[in-house]
Tab-separated table of C-alpha atoms in Angstrom:
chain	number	residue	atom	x	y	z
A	28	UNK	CA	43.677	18.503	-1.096
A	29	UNK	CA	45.419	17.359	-4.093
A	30	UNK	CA	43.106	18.083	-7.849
A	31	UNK	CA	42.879	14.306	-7.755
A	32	UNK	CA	41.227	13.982	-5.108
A	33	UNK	CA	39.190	16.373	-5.722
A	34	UNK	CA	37.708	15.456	-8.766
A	35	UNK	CA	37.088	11.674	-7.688
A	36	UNK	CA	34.761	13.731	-5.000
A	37	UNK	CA	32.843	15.087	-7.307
A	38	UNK	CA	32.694	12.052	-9.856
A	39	UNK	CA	31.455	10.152	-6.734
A	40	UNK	CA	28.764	12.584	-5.946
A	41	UNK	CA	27.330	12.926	-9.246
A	42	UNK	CA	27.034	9.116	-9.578
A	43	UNK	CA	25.297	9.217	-6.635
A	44	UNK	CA	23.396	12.060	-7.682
A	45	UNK	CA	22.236	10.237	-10.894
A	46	UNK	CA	21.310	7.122	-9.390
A	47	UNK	CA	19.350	8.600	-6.897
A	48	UNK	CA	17.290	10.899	-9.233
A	49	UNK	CA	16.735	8.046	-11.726
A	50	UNK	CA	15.251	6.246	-8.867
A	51	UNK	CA	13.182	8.653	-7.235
A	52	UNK	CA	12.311	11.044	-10.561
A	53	UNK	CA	13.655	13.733	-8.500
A	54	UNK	CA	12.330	16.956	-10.312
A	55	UNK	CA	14.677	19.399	-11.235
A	56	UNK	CA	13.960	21.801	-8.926
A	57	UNK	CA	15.452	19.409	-6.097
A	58	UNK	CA	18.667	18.890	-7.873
A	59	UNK	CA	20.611	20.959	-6.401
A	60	UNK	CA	19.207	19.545	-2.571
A	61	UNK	CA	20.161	16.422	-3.739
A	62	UNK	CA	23.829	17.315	-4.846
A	63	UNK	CA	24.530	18.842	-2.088
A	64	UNK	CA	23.135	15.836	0.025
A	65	UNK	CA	25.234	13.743	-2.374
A	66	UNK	CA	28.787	15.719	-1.738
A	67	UNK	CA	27.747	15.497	1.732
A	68	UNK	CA	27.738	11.703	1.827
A	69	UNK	CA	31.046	11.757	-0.305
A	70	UNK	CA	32.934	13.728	2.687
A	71	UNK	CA	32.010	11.273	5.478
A	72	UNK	CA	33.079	8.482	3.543
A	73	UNK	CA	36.486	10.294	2.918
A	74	UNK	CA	36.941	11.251	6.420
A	75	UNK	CA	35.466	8.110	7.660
A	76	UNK	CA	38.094	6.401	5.438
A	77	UNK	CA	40.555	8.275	6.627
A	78	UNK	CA	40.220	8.289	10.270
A	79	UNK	CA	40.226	3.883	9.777
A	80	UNK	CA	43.967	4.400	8.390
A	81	UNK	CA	42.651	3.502	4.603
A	82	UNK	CA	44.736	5.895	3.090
A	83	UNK	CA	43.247	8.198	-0.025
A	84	UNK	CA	39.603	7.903	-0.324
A	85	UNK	CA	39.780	5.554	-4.024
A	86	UNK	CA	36.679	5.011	-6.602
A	87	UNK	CA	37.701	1.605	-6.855
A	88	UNK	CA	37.412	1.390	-3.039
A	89	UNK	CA	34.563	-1.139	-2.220
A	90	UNK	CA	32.228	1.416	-0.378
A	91	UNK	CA	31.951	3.305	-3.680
A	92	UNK	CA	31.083	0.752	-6.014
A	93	UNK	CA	27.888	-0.191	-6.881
A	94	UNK	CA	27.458	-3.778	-7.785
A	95	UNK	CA	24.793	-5.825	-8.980
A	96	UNK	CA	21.583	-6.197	-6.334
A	97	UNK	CA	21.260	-10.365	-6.441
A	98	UNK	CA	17.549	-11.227	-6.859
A	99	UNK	CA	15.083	-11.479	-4.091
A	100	UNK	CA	15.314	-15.116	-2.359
A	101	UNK	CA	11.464	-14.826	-3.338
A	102	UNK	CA	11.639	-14.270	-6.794
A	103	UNK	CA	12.793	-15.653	-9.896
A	104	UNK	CA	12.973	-12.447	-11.825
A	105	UNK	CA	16.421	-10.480	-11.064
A	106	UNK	CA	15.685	-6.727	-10.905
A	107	UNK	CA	17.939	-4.210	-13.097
A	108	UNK	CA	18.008	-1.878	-10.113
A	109	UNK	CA	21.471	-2.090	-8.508
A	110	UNK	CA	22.391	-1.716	-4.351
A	111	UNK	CA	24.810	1.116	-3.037
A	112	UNK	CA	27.148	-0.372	0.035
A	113	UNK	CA	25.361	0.452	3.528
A	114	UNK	CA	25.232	4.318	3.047
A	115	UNK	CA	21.491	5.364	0.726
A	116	UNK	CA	20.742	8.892	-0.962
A	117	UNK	CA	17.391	8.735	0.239
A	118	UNK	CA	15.185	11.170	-2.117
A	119	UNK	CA	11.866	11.491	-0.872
A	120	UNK	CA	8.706	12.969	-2.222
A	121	UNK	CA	8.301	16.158	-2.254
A	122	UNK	CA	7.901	18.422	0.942
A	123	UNK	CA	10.473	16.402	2.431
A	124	UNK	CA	14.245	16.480	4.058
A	125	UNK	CA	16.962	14.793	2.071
A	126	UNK	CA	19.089	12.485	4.729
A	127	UNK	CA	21.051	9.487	4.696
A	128	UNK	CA	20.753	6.618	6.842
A	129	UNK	CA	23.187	3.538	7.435
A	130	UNK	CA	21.328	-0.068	7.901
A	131	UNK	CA	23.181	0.161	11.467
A	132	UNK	CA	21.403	3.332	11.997
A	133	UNK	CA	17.600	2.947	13.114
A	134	UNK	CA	15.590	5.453	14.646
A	135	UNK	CA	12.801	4.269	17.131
A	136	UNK	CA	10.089	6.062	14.919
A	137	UNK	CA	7.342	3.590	13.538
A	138	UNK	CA	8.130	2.892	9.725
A	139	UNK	CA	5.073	1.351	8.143
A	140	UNK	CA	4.009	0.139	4.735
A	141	UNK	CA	0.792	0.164	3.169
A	142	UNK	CA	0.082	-1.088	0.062
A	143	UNK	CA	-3.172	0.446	-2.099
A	144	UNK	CA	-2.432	3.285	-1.082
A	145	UNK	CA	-4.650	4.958	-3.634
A	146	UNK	CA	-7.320	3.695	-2.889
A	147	UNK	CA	-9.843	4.839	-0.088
A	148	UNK	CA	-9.363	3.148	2.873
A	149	UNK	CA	-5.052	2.848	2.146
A	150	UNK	CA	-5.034	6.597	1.332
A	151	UNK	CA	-6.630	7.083	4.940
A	152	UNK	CA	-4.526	4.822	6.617
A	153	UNK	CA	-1.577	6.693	5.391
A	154	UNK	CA	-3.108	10.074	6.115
A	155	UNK	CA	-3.584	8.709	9.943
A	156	UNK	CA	-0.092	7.362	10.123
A	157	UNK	CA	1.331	10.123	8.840
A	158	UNK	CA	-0.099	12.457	11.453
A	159	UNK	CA	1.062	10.425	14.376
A	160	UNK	CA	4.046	12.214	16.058
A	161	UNK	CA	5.595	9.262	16.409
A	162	UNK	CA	6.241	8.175	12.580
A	163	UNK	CA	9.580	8.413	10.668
A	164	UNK	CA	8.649	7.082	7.514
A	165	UNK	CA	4.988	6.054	5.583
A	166	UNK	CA	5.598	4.157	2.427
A	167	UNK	CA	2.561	4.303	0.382
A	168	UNK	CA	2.237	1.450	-2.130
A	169	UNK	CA	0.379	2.340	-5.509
A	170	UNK	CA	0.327	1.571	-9.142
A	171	UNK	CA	0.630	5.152	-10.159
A	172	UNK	CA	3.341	5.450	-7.877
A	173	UNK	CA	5.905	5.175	-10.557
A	174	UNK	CA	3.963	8.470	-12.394
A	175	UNK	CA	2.810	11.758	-11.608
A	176	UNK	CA	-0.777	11.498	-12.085
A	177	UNK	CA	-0.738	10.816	-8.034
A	178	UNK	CA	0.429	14.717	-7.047
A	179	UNK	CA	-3.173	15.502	-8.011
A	180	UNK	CA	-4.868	13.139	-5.408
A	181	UNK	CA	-4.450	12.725	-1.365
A	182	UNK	CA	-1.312	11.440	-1.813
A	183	UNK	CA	-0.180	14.853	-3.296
A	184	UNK	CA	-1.801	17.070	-0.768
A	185	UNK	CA	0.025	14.998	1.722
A	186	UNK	CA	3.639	15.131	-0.012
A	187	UNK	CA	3.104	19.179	0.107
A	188	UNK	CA	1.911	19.029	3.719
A	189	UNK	CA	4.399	21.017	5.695
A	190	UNK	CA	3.759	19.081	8.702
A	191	UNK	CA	3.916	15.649	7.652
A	192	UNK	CA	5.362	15.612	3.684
A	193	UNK	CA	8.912	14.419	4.930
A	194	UNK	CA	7.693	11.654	6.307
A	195	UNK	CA	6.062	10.602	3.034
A	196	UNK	CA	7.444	8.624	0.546
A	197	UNK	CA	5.293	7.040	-2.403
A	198	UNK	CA	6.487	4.622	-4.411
A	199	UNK	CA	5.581	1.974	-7.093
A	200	UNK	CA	3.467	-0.914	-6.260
A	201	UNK	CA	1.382	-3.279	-8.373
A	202	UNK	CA	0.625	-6.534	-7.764
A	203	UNK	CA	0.256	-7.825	-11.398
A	204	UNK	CA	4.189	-7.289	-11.485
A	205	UNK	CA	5.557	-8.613	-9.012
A	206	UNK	CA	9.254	-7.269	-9.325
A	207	UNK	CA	7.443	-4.116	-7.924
A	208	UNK	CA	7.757	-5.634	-4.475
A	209	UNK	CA	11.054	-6.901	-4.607
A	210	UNK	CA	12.365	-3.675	-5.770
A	211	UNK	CA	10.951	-2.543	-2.861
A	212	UNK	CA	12.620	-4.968	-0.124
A	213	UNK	CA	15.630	-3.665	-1.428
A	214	UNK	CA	14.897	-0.045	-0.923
A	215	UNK	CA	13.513	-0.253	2.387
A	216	UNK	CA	16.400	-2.269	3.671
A	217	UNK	CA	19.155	0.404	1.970
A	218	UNK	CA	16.835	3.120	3.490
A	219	UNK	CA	15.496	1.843	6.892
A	220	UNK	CA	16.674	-0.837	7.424
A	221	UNK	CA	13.739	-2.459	9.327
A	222	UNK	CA	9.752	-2.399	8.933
A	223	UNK	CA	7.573	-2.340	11.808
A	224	UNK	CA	4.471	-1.868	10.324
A	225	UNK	CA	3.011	-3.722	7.008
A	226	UNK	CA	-0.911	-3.423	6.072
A	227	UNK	CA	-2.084	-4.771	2.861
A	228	UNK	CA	-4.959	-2.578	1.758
A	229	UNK	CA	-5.028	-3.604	-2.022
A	230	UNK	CA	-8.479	-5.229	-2.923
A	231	UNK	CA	-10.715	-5.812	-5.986
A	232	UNK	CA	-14.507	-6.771	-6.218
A	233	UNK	CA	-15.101	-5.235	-9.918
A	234	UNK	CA	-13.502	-4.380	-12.643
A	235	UNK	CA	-14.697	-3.128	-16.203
A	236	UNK	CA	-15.213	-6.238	-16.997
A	237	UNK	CA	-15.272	-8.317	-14.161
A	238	UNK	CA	-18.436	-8.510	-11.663
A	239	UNK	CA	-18.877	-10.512	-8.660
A	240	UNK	CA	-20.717	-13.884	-9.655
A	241	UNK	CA	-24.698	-14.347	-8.319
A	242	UNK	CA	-24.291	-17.692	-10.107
A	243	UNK	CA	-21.350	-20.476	-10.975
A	244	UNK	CA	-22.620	-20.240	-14.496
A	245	UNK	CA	-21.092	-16.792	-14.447
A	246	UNK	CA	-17.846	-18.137	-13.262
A	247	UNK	CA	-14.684	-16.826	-15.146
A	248	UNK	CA	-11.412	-17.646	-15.812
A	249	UNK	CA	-10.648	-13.768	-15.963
A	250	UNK	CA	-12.513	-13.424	-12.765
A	251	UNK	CA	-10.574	-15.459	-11.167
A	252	UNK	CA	-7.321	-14.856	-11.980
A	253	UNK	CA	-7.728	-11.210	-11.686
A	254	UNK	CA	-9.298	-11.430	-7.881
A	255	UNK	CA	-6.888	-14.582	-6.391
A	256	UNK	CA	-3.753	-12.061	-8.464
A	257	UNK	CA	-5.104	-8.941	-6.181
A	258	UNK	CA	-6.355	-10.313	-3.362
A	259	UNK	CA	-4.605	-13.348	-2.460
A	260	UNK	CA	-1.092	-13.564	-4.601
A	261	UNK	CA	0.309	-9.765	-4.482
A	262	UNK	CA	-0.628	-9.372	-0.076
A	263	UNK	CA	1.092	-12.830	0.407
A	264	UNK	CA	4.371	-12.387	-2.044
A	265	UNK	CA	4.761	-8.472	-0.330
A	266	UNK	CA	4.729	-10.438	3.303
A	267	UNK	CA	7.278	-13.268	2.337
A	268	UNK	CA	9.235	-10.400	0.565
A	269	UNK	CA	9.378	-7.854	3.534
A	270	UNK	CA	9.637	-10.789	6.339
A	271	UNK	CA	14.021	-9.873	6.736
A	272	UNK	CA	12.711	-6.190	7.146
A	273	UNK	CA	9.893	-6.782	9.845
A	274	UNK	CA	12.394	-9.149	11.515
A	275	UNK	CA	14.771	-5.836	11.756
A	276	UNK	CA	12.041	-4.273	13.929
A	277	UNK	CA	12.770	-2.280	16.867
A	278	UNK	CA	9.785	0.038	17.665
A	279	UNK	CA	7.759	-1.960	19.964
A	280	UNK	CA	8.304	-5.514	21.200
A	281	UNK	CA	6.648	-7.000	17.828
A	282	UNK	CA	6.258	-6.330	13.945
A	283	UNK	CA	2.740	-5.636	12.810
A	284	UNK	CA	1.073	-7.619	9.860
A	285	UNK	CA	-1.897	-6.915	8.754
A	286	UNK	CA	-4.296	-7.729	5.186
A	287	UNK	CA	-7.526	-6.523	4.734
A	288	UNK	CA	-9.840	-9.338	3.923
A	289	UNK	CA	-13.757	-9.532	4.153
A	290	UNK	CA	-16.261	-11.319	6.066
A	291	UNK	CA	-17.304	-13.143	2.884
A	292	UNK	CA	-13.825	-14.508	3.161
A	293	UNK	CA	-14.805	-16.819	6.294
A	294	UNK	CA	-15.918	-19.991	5.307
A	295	UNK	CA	-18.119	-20.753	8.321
A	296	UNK	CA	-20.396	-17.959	7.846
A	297	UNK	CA	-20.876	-18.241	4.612
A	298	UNK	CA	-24.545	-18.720	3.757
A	299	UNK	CA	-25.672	-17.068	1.117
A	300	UNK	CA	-23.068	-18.122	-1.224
A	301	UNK	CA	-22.383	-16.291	-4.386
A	302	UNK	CA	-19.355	-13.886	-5.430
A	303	UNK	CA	-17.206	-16.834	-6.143
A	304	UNK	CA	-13.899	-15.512	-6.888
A	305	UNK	CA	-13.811	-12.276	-4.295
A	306	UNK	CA	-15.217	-15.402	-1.739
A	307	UNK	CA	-12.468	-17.711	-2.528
A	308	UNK	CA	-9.358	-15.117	-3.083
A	309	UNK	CA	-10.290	-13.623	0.215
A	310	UNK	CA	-10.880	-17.254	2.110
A	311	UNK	CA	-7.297	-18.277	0.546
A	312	UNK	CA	-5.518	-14.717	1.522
A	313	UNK	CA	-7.217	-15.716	4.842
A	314	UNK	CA	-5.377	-19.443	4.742
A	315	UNK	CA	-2.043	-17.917	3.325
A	316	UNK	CA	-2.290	-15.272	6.901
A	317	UNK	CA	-3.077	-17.645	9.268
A	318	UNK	CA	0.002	-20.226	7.410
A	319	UNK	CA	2.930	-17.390	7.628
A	320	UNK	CA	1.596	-16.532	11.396
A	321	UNK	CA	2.118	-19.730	12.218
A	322	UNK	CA	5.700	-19.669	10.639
A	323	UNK	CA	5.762	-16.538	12.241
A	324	UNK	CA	5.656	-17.716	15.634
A	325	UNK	CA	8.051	-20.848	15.659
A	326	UNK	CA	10.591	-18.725	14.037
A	327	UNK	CA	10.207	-15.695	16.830
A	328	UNK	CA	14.218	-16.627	17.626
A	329	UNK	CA	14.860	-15.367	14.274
A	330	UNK	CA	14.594	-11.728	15.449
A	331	UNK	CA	12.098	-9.425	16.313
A	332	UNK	CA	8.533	-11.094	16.717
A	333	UNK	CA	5.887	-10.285	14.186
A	334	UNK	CA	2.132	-10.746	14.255
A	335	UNK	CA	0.068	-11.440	11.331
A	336	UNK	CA	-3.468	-11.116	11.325
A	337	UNK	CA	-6.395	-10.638	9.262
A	338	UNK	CA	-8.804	-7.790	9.424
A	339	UNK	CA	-12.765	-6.829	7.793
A	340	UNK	CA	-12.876	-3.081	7.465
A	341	UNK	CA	-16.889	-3.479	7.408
A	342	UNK	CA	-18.710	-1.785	4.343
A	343	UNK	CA	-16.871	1.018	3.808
A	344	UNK	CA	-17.914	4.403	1.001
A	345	UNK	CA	-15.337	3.069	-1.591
A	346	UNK	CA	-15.294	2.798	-5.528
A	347	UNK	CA	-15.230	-1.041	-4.136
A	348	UNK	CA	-18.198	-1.433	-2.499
A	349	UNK	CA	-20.615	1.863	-4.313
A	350	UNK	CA	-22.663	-0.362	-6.700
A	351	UNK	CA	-23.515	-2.535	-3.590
A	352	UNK	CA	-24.843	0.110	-1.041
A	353	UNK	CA	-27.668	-0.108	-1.407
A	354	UNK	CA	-28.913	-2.586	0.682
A	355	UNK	CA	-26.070	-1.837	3.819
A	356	UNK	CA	-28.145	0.207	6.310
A	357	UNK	CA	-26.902	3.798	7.230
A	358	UNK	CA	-25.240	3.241	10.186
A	359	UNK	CA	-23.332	0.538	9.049
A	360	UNK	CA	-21.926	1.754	6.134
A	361	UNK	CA	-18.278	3.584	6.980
A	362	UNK	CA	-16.502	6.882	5.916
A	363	UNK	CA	-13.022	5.763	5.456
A	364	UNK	CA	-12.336	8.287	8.332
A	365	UNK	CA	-13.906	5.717	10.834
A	366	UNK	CA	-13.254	2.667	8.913
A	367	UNK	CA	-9.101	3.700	9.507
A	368	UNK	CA	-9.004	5.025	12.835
A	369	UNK	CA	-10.965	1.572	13.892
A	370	UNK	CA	-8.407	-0.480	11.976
A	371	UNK	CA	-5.533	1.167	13.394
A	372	UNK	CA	-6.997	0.835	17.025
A	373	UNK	CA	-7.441	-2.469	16.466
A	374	UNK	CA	-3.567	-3.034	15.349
A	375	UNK	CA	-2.560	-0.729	18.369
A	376	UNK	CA	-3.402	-3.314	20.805
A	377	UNK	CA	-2.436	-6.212	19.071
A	378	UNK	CA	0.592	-8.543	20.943
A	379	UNK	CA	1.944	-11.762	20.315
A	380	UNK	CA	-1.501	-13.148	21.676
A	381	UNK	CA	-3.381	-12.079	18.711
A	382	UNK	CA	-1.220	-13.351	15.920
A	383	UNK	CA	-3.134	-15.543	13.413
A	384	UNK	CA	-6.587	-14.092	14.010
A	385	UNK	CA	-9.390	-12.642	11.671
A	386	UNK	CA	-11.239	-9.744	13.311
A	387	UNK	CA	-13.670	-7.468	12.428
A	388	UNK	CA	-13.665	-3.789	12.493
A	389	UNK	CA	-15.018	-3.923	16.305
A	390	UNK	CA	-12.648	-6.224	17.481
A	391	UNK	CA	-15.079	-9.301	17.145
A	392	UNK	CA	-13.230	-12.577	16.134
A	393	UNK	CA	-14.570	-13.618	13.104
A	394	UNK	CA	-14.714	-17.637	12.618
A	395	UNK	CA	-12.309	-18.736	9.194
């Protein structure tokens, strides 16, 4: 092997070695993983290069470069994060195997995404998930995500799980900026390929300075915009943004979609009234579900299937719900132990059959 040669190797390896640190704030403790993952990568391309008759592996050549991602179809802001050709560094969290994976290359394991996943009931779902011998990949959604200050919660006992932190990966998501999801489309597709599994967990009731409404005259314009931006804009732009993925599909005979409303989100039992904004943002989120599962279903010929539905936890021992138990009687109010393992029971049995439907954490339709 010529010194050439050689040295475009290694040029190629630590550009992919930067990239995928600067994506993944690799620590520096995994650097030396991830190089040697990253030379790895270089050698199949050179010998898959080579055994197509291309001649000397190149950096010029086309499956080296890195060119500009285009923007989501979804969104109108372009991201700064570029797209490597087929072939992904993938850089977990930490606990985890390095690997690469090809976009032709999907394994039947369940990949699912769950947005607020630092918050009580999504930190439970992904504990759950993650402990079924059947997943390849959990991507927990949260706005610290993009920090550290989420090693020191469940999510970081889970990453340094030696049973189940490879199959962890945590990553930013916040649905006041919305390039968050897009950034993630892209990243999912380069690293799976496919989704199977989507469940918006992402709520809010209160705020610092935001509480649920007993009257109109304590109707906000910061109330509102902050519950319809959490609870109804960010669940419906990460569907329409991950709807290629879930089409890519191929551990069961449909794609799971799930958002966590409330009942106070159906219309026809409302009759008490109050809590304007958490009402309405959960009633629309509700309108938005039903809408794609309907889109959903006459584009099935599109690819893999996918179900959307709509589901009510119950009253669950949150930060959400704490200033309001006081009134939910004992056996009624859920550990987020229960309040997951129902939700996920309920999503096990779902087929085509149940796509477009609002249940409640027993499996009780629940009228819009």
């Amino acid at each position: 092997m010529s010194a050439l040669r050689s040295l475009q190797y290694k040029l190629a390896s630590a550009r992919l070695l930067q990239k995928a640190c600067s994506q993944n704030s690799v620590h520096p403790s995994t650097t030396a993983q991830a190089a040697a993952a990253a030379a790895a990568i270089v050698n199949r391309r050179a010998v898959n290069l080579s055994t197509r008759g291309r001649g000397v592996y190149s950096m010029q050549h086309s499956h080296c470069q890195v060119p500009r991602r285009k923007p989501h179809p979804c969104s109108s802001v372009e991201s700064d994060v570029t797209n490597s050709h087929r072939s992904l560094l993938q850089v977990p969290c930490a606990g985890s195997e390095y690997s690469t994976r090809s976009s032709a290359d999907m394994a039947p394991g369940l990949v699912a995404l769950v947005s607020g996943a630092g918050g009580g009931i999504g930190g439970e779902l992904v504990r759950q998930l993650l402990h079924r011998p059947d997943t390849e990949a959990v991507i927990a959604g949260s706005r610290s995500g993009g920090d550290d200050s989420w090693l020191d919660g469940p999510l970081g006992e889970l990453a340094k799980d030696p049973e189940v932190g490879h199959k962890l990966r945590v990553v930013t998501m916040d649905f006041m900026k919305p390039s968050t999801i897009y950034d993630l489309f892209y990243d999912i597709k380069r690293t799976w390929g496919k989704l199977d599994l989507l469940i918006n967990a992402t709520g809010v009731l209160h705020t610092d300075t935001v509480r649920p409404e007993t009257s109109m005259k304590r109707l906000t314009l910061e109330s509102l915009q902050i519950n319809f931006q959490i609870n109804t804009f960010g669940p419906a732009l990460l569907v329409a943004a991950m709807e290629p993925v879930l089409r890519k599909s191929n551990y069961c005979q449909v794609a799971k979609v799930a958002s966590l409303s409330a009942r106070v989100g159906s219309i026809a039992d409302n009759r008490l009234g109050g809590w304007y904004s958490y009402r309405a943002s959960k009633a629309a989120l509700n309108q938005l579900t039903k809408t794609m599962a309907n889109e959903f279903k006459m584009t099935k010929g599109r690819g893999t299937p996918v179900v959307a539905m709509v589901l009510h936890p119950g009253t669950v021992d949150t930060k959400l719900s704490k200033p309001f138990q006081s009134n939910v009687p004992e056996d009624k109010l859920f550990d987020t132990e229960r309040a997951a393992r129902q939700l996920l029971e309920i999503l096990d049995k779902a087929d085509e059959s149940d796509n477009g439907k609002f249940f409640a954490w027993d499996g009780q339709e629940i009228p819009w």
